[in-house]
Every structure is written in C-alpha cells, then in structure tokens.
CSV table of C-alpha atoms in Angstrom, one decimal:
chain,number,residue,atom,x,y,z
A,1,MET,CA,109.9,144.9,100.0
A,2,GLU,CA,106.8,146.2,100.7
A,3,ASP,CA,107.4,148.6,97.3
A,4,LYS,CA,108.4,145.6,95.5
A,5,ILE,CA,105.2,144.0,96.4
A,6,LYS,CA,103.0,146.8,95.7
A,7,ARG,CA,104.3,147.0,92.1
A,8,PHE,CA,103.8,143.5,91.9
A,9,ASN,CA,100.4,143.7,93.2
A,10,ASP,CA,99.9,146.7,90.4
A,11,ILE,CA,101.5,144.5,87.7
A,12,LEU,CA,99.4,141.7,88.4
A,13,SER,CA,95.9,143.8,88.6
A,14,ASN,CA,97.0,145.8,85.3
A,15,SER,CA,98.3,142.6,83.1
A,16,ARG,CA,96.1,141.1,80.2
A,17,ASN,CA,97.8,137.7,80.4
A,18,THR,CA,100.2,136.5,83.1
A,19,VAL,CA,101.8,133.1,83.2
A,20,PHE,CA,103.6,131.1,86.0
A,21,PHE,CA,106.8,129.2,85.6
A,22,GLY,CA,108.1,127.8,88.9
A,23,GLY,CA,110.8,124.8,90.2
A,24,ALA,CA,111.3,122.8,92.9
A,25,GLY,CA,110.9,126.1,95.5
A,26,VAL,CA,107.6,126.4,94.9
A,27,SER,CA,107.1,122.9,97.1
A,28,THR,CA,109.9,122.8,99.4
A,29,GLU,CA,107.7,124.9,101.8
A,30,SER,CA,105.1,121.7,101.3
A,31,GLY,CA,108.1,119.2,102.6
A,32,ILE,CA,109.0,118.2,99.5
A,33,PRO,CA,112.9,118.1,99.0
A,34,ASP,CA,114.5,120.1,96.3
A,35,PHE,CA,117.4,118.1,94.4
A,36,ARG,CA,119.8,120.9,94.6
A,37,SER,CA,119.4,122.8,97.7
A,38,VAL,CA,121.6,122.3,101.0
A,39,ASP,CA,119.5,119.8,102.8
A,40,GLY,CA,118.4,118.1,98.8
A,41,LEU,CA,118.8,114.7,97.8
A,42,TYR,CA,122.4,115.5,96.1
A,43,ASN,CA,123.6,115.8,99.5
A,44,GLN,CA,122.9,112.7,101.3
A,45,LYS,CA,124.3,109.2,100.5
A,46,TYR,CA,122.8,106.7,98.6
A,47,ASP,CA,124.7,103.6,96.7
A,48,TYR,CA,124.3,105.6,93.4
A,49,PRO,CA,123.7,109.1,93.2
A,50,PRO,CA,120.0,110.2,92.5
A,51,GLU,CA,120.8,111.7,89.1
A,52,THR,CA,121.9,108.2,88.2
A,53,ILE,CA,119.1,106.3,89.8
A,54,LEU,CA,116.4,108.4,88.2
A,55,SER,CA,118.0,108.1,84.5
A,56,SER,CA,116.4,105.9,82.3
A,57,SER,CA,119.2,103.6,81.9
A,58,PHE,CA,119.5,103.1,85.4
A,59,PHE,CA,115.2,102.1,85.7
A,60,TYR,CA,116.1,99.6,82.7
A,61,SER,CA,119.0,98.0,84.2
A,62,ASN,CA,118.5,98.3,88.0
A,63,THR,CA,114.8,99.0,88.1
A,64,LYS,CA,114.4,97.0,91.9
A,65,GLU,CA,116.8,99.9,93.2
A,66,PHE,CA,115.2,102.6,91.3
A,67,TYR,CA,111.8,101.8,92.9
A,68,ARG,CA,113.0,101.6,96.2
A,69,PHE,CA,114.9,105.1,96.1
A,70,TYR,CA,111.6,106.3,94.3
A,71,ARG,CA,109.1,105.3,97.0
A,72,ASP,CA,111.3,106.3,99.8
A,73,LYS,CA,112.2,109.7,98.1
A,74,MET,CA,109.9,110.7,95.8
A,75,LEU,CA,106.6,109.6,96.4
A,76,CYS,CA,105.4,112.7,99.1
A,77,LEU,CA,101.6,112.1,98.5
A,78,ASP,CA,100.6,113.4,102.3
A,79,ALA,CA,102.4,116.9,100.8
A,80,LYS,CA,99.5,119.6,101.0
A,81,PRO,CA,100.1,122.7,98.9
A,82,ASN,CA,101.2,125.8,100.3
A,83,ALA,CA,100.4,129.8,100.1
A,84,ALA,CA,101.7,129.8,96.4
A,85,HIS,CA,99.8,127.0,95.4
A,86,ILE,CA,96.7,128.3,96.7
A,87,LYS,CA,97.0,131.7,95.5
A,88,LEU,CA,98.3,130.6,92.0
A,89,ALA,CA,95.1,128.4,92.0
A,90,GLU,CA,93.0,131.8,93.1
A,91,MET,CA,94.5,134.3,90.8
A,92,GLU,CA,93.5,131.4,87.6
A,93,LYS,CA,89.9,131.3,89.3
A,94,ASN,CA,89.6,135.0,89.2
A,95,GLY,CA,91.1,135.4,85.7
A,96,LYS,CA,94.5,136.8,86.8
A,97,LEU,CA,96.7,134.1,85.3
A,98,SER,CA,96.4,132.2,82.2
A,99,ALA,CA,98.4,129.3,83.0
A,100,VAL,CA,100.6,127.6,85.7
A,101,ILE,CA,103.9,126.0,84.1
A,102,THR,CA,105.7,123.6,86.8
A,103,GLN,CA,109.1,121.7,86.6
A,104,ASN,CA,107.5,119.5,89.5
A,105,ILE,CA,105.8,116.1,89.2
A,106,ASP,CA,103.7,116.2,92.5
A,107,GLY,CA,100.4,117.3,91.5
A,108,LEU,CA,100.2,120.1,94.1
A,109,HIS,CA,99.2,122.9,91.6
A,110,GLN,CA,96.4,120.7,90.4
A,111,ASN,CA,95.6,119.8,94.2
A,112,ALA,CA,95.4,123.5,94.9
A,113,GLY,CA,92.6,123.8,91.9
A,114,SER,CA,94.7,124.8,89.4
A,115,LYS,CA,93.2,123.8,86.0
A,116,THR,CA,95.7,125.1,83.5
A,117,VAL,CA,98.9,123.0,84.5
A,118,TYR,CA,101.8,121.9,82.0
A,119,GLU,CA,103.9,119.3,83.7
A,120,LEU,CA,107.2,119.7,82.1
A,121,HIS,CA,109.0,116.6,83.9
A,122,GLY,CA,105.2,114.6,83.9
A,123,SER,CA,103.8,113.5,87.1
A,124,VAL,CA,104.3,111.0,89.9
A,125,HIS,CA,100.1,110.7,89.8
A,126,ARG,CA,100.2,108.7,86.6
A,127,ASN,CA,102.2,105.6,85.9
A,128,TYR,CA,101.8,103.2,82.8
A,129,CYS,CA,102.4,99.2,81.8
A,130,LEU,CA,105.1,99.6,79.3
A,131,LYS,CA,103.4,96.4,77.9
A,132,CYS,CA,99.8,97.2,77.6
A,133,GLY,CA,99.0,101.0,78.5
A,134,ARG,CA,97.2,100.4,81.6
A,135,LEU,CA,97.3,103.6,84.1
A,136,TYR,CA,98.5,103.3,87.7
A,137,ASP,CA,97.7,105.9,90.6
A,138,ALA,CA,100.7,106.9,92.9
A,139,ALA,CA,99.2,105.2,96.1
A,140,PHE,CA,99.4,101.7,93.9
A,141,ILE,CA,103.3,102.6,93.5
A,142,LEU,CA,103.9,103.5,96.9
A,143,ASN,CA,101.9,100.7,99.1
A,144,GLY,CA,103.4,98.0,96.5
A,145,GLU,CA,106.9,96.3,97.2
A,146,GLY,CA,109.4,95.7,94.8
A,147,VAL,CA,109.2,96.4,91.2
A,148,PRO,CA,105.5,96.8,90.1
A,149,ARG,CA,103.6,94.7,87.6
A,150,CYS,CA,100.5,95.3,85.5
A,151,GLY,CA,98.0,92.4,85.6
A,152,CYS,CA,99.4,91.7,81.8
A,153,GLY,CA,102.8,91.0,83.5
A,154,GLY,CA,104.2,94.3,82.0
A,155,LEU,CA,106.7,96.7,83.9
A,156,ILE,CA,104.8,99.7,85.5
A,157,LYS,CA,106.6,103.2,84.7
A,158,PRO,CA,105.8,106.6,86.1
A,159,ASP,CA,105.1,109.1,83.7
A,160,VAL,CA,107.8,111.5,84.7
A,161,THR,CA,111.1,112.4,82.7
A,162,LEU,CA,114.1,110.7,83.4
A,163,TYR,CA,117.6,112.1,82.8
A,164,GLY,CA,118.4,110.9,79.3
A,165,GLU,CA,114.7,111.3,78.4
A,166,GLN,CA,113.2,113.7,76.2
A,167,LEU,CA,110.1,116.1,77.3
A,168,ASN,CA,106.8,115.7,75.9
A,169,GLN,CA,106.8,117.6,72.9
A,170,GLU,CA,103.1,118.3,73.0
A,171,THR,CA,103.8,119.8,76.5
A,172,VAL,CA,106.3,122.0,75.7
A,173,GLU,CA,105.1,123.6,72.8
A,174,CYS,CA,101.9,124.5,74.9
A,175,ALA,CA,104.6,125.8,77.3
A,176,VAL,CA,106.4,127.8,74.6
A,177,THR,CA,102.8,129.0,73.3
A,178,MET,CA,102.0,130.4,76.6
A,179,ILE,CA,105.1,131.8,77.6
A,180,SER,CA,105.1,133.5,74.1
A,181,ASN,CA,102.2,135.1,74.4
A,182,ALA,CA,102.2,136.1,78.1
A,183,GLU,CA,102.2,140.0,78.8
A,184,THR,CA,103.9,139.3,82.5
A,185,LEU,CA,106.2,136.3,83.3
A,186,VAL,CA,106.3,135.2,87.0
A,187,ILE,CA,109.3,132.7,87.6
A,188,GLY,CA,108.9,131.8,91.2
A,189,GLY,CA,111.1,128.7,93.2
A,190,THR,CA,113.8,127.9,90.3
A,191,SER,CA,117.6,129.0,90.0
A,192,LEU,CA,116.8,128.1,86.1
A,193,VAL,CA,119.8,125.4,86.0
A,194,VAL,CA,117.5,122.7,84.8
A,195,TYR,CA,117.7,122.6,80.9
A,196,PRO,CA,115.9,122.1,78.9
A,197,ALA,CA,113.1,123.6,80.9
A,198,ALA,CA,115.0,126.4,82.1
A,199,GLY,CA,115.6,127.3,78.6
A,200,LEU,CA,112.1,127.6,77.7
A,201,ILE,CA,111.7,131.3,79.1
A,202,ASN,CA,113.9,132.8,76.7
A,203,PHE,CA,110.9,132.8,74.3
A,204,PHE,CA,109.0,135.4,76.7
A,205,ARG,CA,108.9,138.5,74.8
A,206,GLY,CA,106.2,140.7,76.9
A,207,LYS,CA,106.3,143.4,78.9
A,208,ASN,CA,106.7,142.4,82.6
A,209,LEU,CA,109.5,139.8,84.1
A,210,ILE,CA,108.9,139.0,87.7
A,211,ILE,CA,111.6,136.6,89.6
A,212,ILE,CA,111.1,135.2,93.0
A,213,ASN,CA,113.7,132.8,94.3
A,214,THR,CA,116.0,132.5,97.5
A,215,SER,CA,118.9,132.6,95.2
A,216,SER,CA,120.3,134.3,92.2
A,217,THR,CA,119.2,133.3,88.6
A,218,SER,CA,120.8,133.4,85.1
A,219,ALA,CA,117.8,135.8,84.3
A,220,ASP,CA,118.2,138.4,87.1
A,221,SER,CA,119.6,141.1,85.2
A,222,SER,CA,116.1,140.9,82.9
A,223,ALA,CA,113.5,141.0,85.7
A,224,ASP,CA,111.4,144.0,86.2
A,225,ILE,CA,111.4,142.9,89.9
A,226,LEU,CA,113.2,141.0,91.8
A,227,ILE,CA,112.4,139.4,95.0
A,228,GLU,CA,114.9,137.1,97.0
A,229,GLU,CA,112.2,135.8,99.2
A,230,LYS,CA,110.6,132.2,99.9
A,231,ILE,CA,107.8,132.1,97.4
A,232,GLY,CA,104.8,131.3,99.9
A,233,HIS,CA,105.5,133.9,101.4
A,234,VAL,CA,105.7,136.5,98.8
A,235,PHE,CA,102.2,134.8,97.7
A,236,SER,CA,101.1,135.4,100.9
A,237,LEU,CA,101.5,139.2,100.7
A,238,ILE,CA,99.8,139.2,97.4
A,239,ASP,CA,96.4,140.9,96.9
C-alpha cells in the first residue's frame, strides 16, 4: 500500500493532464447509500424495486410513489464532502486535476469546491417545471409533500437521469473529450457496471490508469496502479 501511494503521488506530480472518474463509492463515506452495495438500496424492502421506482415510466405513471421514495432515499442534503471530495477540489485548485466526471447526483464535489464537474446522471439540486421550465432547488422538493407542482400548475421533475432516459449528450461529449485528452485517468469508487456511463473510460488513450475501489472492476487488468481500499482513506494519504 505504501509503495502504491508513493507511485500514485509521483504520477500525479508529473502528469500534465489528470482526470477523475468516480461513482457511488466516492459518496458512501459521506453517508449516501450505494445502490448495489451490501447495505445499498437494492437490498432494502419496498413496494417496488428501487430500479423500477427510479425509472422514467414510473415517474410519470406513479408520481406520488416516486416522490415518496425520492424524498426518503435520494435527498441526502445534510451529507458533507469527505476526504476524497476535498482532495480532488484541492488538486484542481493547485492545477493537478483537469476535471471530475461523476456518476453521482449529490453535488458533493461542488460543495467541496470543485469547479469543473461533469455530472453524467444529473443532480438532485436542479429541478424544473415540465410546463414552463422554472427551476427549483432540492430543499423545495424535500420540504414539500406529495407531488411538487410549479406556480403555473406544471409537474416538477428532478434533473436526474432516470432509468429509461438518455444521458445528457452535451455532458457526455464533454466527458469523452476530457477522458480522451487525459494523460492520467483516476477511476474511483465505482465497479464500472453502470452503462453507458462506465463505457466512457474506453475512450482513455493516455499513459497512466489508476483504479481505487474496494471491489474488483472490469478494468483492473489494464490498471497501472490498483488500490483496493476506501477512496477517502487513499486520498487522505495523497500529497
């Protein structure tokens, strides 16, 4: 472990263009549940499976039940950035990181101070009226009851990518460009099982691939450094 951290530090110090690609494991240390972990949402009991509830078809056909689950399990507004979020923001500020590409929707990277963040699956902090387009914050959704409605009467929808919806094309194109141009790609807190987001790492053609995750990933065999530890702990050891 000590040797891997030293090599990691050396690579970061010498890399001209480093990009971070992260998943749910980046936020679990902040108390936000991981859908597919042992204690994740998929292992809890509800009237419907979470994957069904968080689908586009369910949102429109059973909106009240969607929001009951969404308020209860998806709006973790008291969560604070952990060591990984804070270190990544510090790296960007010091010119050691070009961008964060995240599958998370919690906004913790921005809360920590990161500026260049590509949110592949959207954000709970952006909500909009389907009728007039008016924007609402997450607190408005959390503190409301039932189905949230705009002043115009329109239905309010979270700006998150639900199952059955396409990723935002502009965000994807920006992420692909960043990954394609990176000399170093750091993948953390993701098992690379959620597609199409996970497939974006296939655009990496750089020099250094570093993977930090507590479980194995499909890209492990290609990694220059593989660290099977919690990402917050690893980043707390980075210079």
